[in-house]
Coordinates of C-alpha atoms in Angstrom, one line a residue:
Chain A
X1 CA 5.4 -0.6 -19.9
X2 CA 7.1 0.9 -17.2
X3 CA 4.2 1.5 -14.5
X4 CA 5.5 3.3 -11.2
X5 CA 9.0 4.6 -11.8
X6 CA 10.8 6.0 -8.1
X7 CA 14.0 7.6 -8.2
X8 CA 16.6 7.3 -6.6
X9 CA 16.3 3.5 -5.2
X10 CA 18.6 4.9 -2.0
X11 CA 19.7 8.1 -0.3
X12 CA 20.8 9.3 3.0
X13 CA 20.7 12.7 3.5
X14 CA 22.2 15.1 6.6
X15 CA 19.6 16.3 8.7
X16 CA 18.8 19.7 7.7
X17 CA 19.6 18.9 4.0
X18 CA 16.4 18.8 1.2
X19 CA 16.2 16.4 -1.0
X20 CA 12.9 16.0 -3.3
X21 CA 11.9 12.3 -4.3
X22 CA 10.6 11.3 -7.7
X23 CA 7.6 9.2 -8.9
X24 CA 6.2 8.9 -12.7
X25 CA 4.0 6.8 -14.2
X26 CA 2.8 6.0 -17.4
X27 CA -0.4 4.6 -17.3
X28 CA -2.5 7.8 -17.4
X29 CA -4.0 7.3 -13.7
X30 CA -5.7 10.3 -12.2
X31 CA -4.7 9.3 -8.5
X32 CA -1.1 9.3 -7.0
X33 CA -0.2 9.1 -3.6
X34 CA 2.6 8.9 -1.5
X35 CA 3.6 6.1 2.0
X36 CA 5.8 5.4 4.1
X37 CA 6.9 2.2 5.6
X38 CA 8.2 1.8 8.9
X39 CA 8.9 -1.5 10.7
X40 CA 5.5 -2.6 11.9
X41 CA 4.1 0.2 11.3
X42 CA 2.7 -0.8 7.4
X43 CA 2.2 2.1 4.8
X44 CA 1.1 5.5 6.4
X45 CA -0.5 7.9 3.8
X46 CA 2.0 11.3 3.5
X47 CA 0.0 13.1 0.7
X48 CA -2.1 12.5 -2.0
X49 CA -3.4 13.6 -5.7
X50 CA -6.5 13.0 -7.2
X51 CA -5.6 15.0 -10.6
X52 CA -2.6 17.7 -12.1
X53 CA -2.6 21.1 -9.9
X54 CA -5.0 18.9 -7.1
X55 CA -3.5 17.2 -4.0
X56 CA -4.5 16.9 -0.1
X57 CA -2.4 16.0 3.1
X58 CA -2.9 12.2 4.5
X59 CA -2.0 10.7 7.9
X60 CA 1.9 12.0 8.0
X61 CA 2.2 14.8 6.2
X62 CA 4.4 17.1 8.7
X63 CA 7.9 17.8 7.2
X64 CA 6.6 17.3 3.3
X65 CA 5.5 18.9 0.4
X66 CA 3.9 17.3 -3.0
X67 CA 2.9 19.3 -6.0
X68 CA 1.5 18.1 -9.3
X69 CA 2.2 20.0 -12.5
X70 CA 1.1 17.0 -15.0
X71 CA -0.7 13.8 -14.7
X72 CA 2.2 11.5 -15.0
X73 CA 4.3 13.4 -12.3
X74 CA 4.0 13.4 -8.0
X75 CA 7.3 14.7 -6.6
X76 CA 7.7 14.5 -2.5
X77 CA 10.0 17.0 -1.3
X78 CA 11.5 17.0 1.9
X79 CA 11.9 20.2 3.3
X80 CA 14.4 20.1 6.6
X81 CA 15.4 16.4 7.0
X82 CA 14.9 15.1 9.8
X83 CA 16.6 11.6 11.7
X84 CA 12.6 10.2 12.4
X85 CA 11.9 10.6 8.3
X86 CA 14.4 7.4 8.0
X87 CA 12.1 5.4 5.9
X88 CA 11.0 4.0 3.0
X89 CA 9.2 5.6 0.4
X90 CA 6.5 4.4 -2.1
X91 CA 4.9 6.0 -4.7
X92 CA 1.1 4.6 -6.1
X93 CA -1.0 5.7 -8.7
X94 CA -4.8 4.2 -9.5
X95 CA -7.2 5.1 -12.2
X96 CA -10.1 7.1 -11.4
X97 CA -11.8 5.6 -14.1
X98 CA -10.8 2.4 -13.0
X99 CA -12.2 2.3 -10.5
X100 CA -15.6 3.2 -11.0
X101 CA -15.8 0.1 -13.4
X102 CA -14.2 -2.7 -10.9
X103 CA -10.9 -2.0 -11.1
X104 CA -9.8 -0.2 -8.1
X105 CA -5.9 -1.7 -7.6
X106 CA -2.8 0.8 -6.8
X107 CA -0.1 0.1 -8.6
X108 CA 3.3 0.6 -6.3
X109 CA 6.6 2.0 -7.5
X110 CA 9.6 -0.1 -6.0
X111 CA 10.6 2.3 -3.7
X112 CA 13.0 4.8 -2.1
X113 CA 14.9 4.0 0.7
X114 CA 16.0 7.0 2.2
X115 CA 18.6 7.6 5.7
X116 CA 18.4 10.5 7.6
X117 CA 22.0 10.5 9.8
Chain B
X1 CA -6.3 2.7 17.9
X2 CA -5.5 2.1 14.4
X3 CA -8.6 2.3 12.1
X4 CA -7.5 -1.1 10.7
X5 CA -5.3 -3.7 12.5
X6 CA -3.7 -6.7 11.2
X7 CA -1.6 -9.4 13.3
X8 CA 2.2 -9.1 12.4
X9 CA 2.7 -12.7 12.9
X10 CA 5.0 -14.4 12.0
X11 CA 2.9 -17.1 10.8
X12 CA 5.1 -19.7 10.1
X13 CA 3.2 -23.2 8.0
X14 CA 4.0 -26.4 6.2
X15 CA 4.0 -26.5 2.5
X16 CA 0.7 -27.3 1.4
X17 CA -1.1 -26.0 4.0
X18 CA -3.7 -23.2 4.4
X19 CA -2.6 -19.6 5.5
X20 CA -5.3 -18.0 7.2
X21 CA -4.9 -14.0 7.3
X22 CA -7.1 -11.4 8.4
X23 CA -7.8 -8.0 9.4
X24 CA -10.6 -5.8 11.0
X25 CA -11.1 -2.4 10.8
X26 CA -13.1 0.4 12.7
X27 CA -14.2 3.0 9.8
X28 CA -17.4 1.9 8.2
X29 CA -17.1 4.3 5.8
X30 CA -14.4 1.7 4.1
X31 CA -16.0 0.6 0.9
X32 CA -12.8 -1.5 -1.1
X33 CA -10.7 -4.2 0.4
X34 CA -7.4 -5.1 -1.0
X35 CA -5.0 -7.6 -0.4
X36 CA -1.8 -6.8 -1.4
X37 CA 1.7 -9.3 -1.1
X38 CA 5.4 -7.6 -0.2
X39 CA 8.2 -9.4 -0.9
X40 CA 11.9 -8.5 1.3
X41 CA 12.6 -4.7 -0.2
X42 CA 9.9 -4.8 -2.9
X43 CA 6.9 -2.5 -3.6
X44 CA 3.5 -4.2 -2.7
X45 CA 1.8 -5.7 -5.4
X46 CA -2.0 -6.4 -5.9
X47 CA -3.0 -9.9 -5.0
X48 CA -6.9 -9.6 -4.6
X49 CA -9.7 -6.7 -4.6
X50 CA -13.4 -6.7 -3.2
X51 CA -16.0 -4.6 -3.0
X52 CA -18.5 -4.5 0.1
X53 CA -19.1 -7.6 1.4
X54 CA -19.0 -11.2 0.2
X55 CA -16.3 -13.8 -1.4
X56 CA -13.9 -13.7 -4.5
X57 CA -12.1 -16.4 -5.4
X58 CA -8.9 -16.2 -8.2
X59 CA -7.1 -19.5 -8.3
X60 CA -5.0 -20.2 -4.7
X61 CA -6.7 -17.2 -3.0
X62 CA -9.8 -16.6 -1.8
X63 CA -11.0 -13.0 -0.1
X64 CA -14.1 -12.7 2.1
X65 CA -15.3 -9.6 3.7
X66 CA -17.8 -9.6 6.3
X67 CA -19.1 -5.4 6.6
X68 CA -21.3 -6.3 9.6
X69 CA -18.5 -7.5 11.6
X70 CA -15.7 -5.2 9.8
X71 CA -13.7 -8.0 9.2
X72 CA -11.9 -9.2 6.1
X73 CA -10.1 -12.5 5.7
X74 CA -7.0 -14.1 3.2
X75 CA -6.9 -17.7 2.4
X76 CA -4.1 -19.2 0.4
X77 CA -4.7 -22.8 -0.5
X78 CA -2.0 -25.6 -1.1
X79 CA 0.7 -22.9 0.3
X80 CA 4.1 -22.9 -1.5
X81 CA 7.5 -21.2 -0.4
X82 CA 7.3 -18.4 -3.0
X83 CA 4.6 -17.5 -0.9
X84 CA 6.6 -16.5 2.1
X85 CA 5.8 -12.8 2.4
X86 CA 4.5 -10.0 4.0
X87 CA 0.6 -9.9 3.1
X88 CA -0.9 -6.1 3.9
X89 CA -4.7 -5.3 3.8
X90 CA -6.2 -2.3 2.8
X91 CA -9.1 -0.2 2.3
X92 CA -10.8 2.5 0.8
X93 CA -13.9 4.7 0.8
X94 CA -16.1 4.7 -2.0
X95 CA -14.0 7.3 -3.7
X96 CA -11.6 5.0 -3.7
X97 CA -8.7 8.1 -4.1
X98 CA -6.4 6.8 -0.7
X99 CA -5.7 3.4 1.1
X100 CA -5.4 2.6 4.7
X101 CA -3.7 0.1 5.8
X102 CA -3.3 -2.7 8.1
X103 CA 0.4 -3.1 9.5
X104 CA 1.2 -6.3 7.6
X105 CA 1.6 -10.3 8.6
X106 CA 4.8 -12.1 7.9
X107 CA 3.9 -15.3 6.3
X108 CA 6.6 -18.4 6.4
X109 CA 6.4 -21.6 4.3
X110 CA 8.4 -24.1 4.8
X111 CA 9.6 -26.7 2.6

């Protein structure tokens, strides 16, 4: 019963480097999506998936890239990093199906925090 | 302007009182309204849902939403310390596939 899985739990990266962040679930949830969190700032939408080979840009999504090969997978990659992508990172997924019958909760990974020097 | 704003606090109470947290929002389009809790370097996690307007009650918490004024409201009865935390709103449209959310309150209880 693992839920949202998020690897790594820290990273700092040079700017310029790439890095690409990891988020599985397990729960079979059509949606994924991807935040950031920056003091005062709450969780800003980067890019999200409503199904495998299916994803669409949120508020934030300059300097990122998402795919989605399978259902359980929503990788963020971070093409040219960048000092102002200092963050953290959290992953959600939600049932489609879920939803439509009540049941409309994300479920959060615990995070990536990641340091751009 | 943010499409939904939320007070960063802090809001600092006694033990046993009643936190009082809200949000409003500017999108009318917004059909689900979530209330989740974050503790220090934790993921959020789900405290209450509602959809369009109205009250829900689950234990300490009750959630009202009020459409007409685009205005949704936390109450947390007989407050404890383990409640001290960040408490986020958020909302979705009726597809329900992305949140928006409010920038978070810090909530303090004190012993």
């Amino acid at each position: 019963n693992a839920g949202v899985t998020q690897t790594p739990k820290f990273q700092v990266l040079k700017t310029g480097q790439s890095m690409t962040l990891q988020c599985a679930q397990d729960m079979n949830h059509e949606y994924m999506s991807w935040y950031r969190q920056d003091p005062g700032m709450g969780l800003r939408l980067i890019h999200y998936s409503v199904g495998a080979g299916i994803t669409d840009q949120g508020e934030v999504p300059n300097g990122y890239n998402v795919s989605r090969s399978t259902t359980e997978d929503f990788p963020l990659r971070l093409l040219s990093a960048a000092p102002s992508q200092t963050s953290v990172y959290f992953c959600a997924s939600s049932s489609r199906t879920g939803i439509h019958k009540g049941n409309y909760g994300y479920t959060f990974g615990s995070g990536t925090r990641l340091t751009v020097v | 302007q943010k499409e939904v704003e939320q007070d960063p606090g802090p809001l600092s109470v006694p033990e046993g009182a009643i936190v009082s947290l809200n949000c409003t929002y500017s999108n009318s389009a917004f059909q689900y309204f979530m209330w989740y809790r974050q503790y220090s370097r934790k993921g959020p996690e789900l405290l209450m849902y509602t959809y369009s307007s109205g009250n829900k009650e689950d234990g300490r918490f009750t959630a009202q939403v009020d459409k007409s004024s685009k205005y949704i409201s936390l109450f947390i009865r007989d407050s404890q310390p383990s409640d001290s935390a960040t408490y986020l709103c958020a909302m979705s449209g009726a597809a329900g596939n992305k949140l928006t959310f409010g920038g978070g309150t810090r909530v303090l209880v004190k012993p």
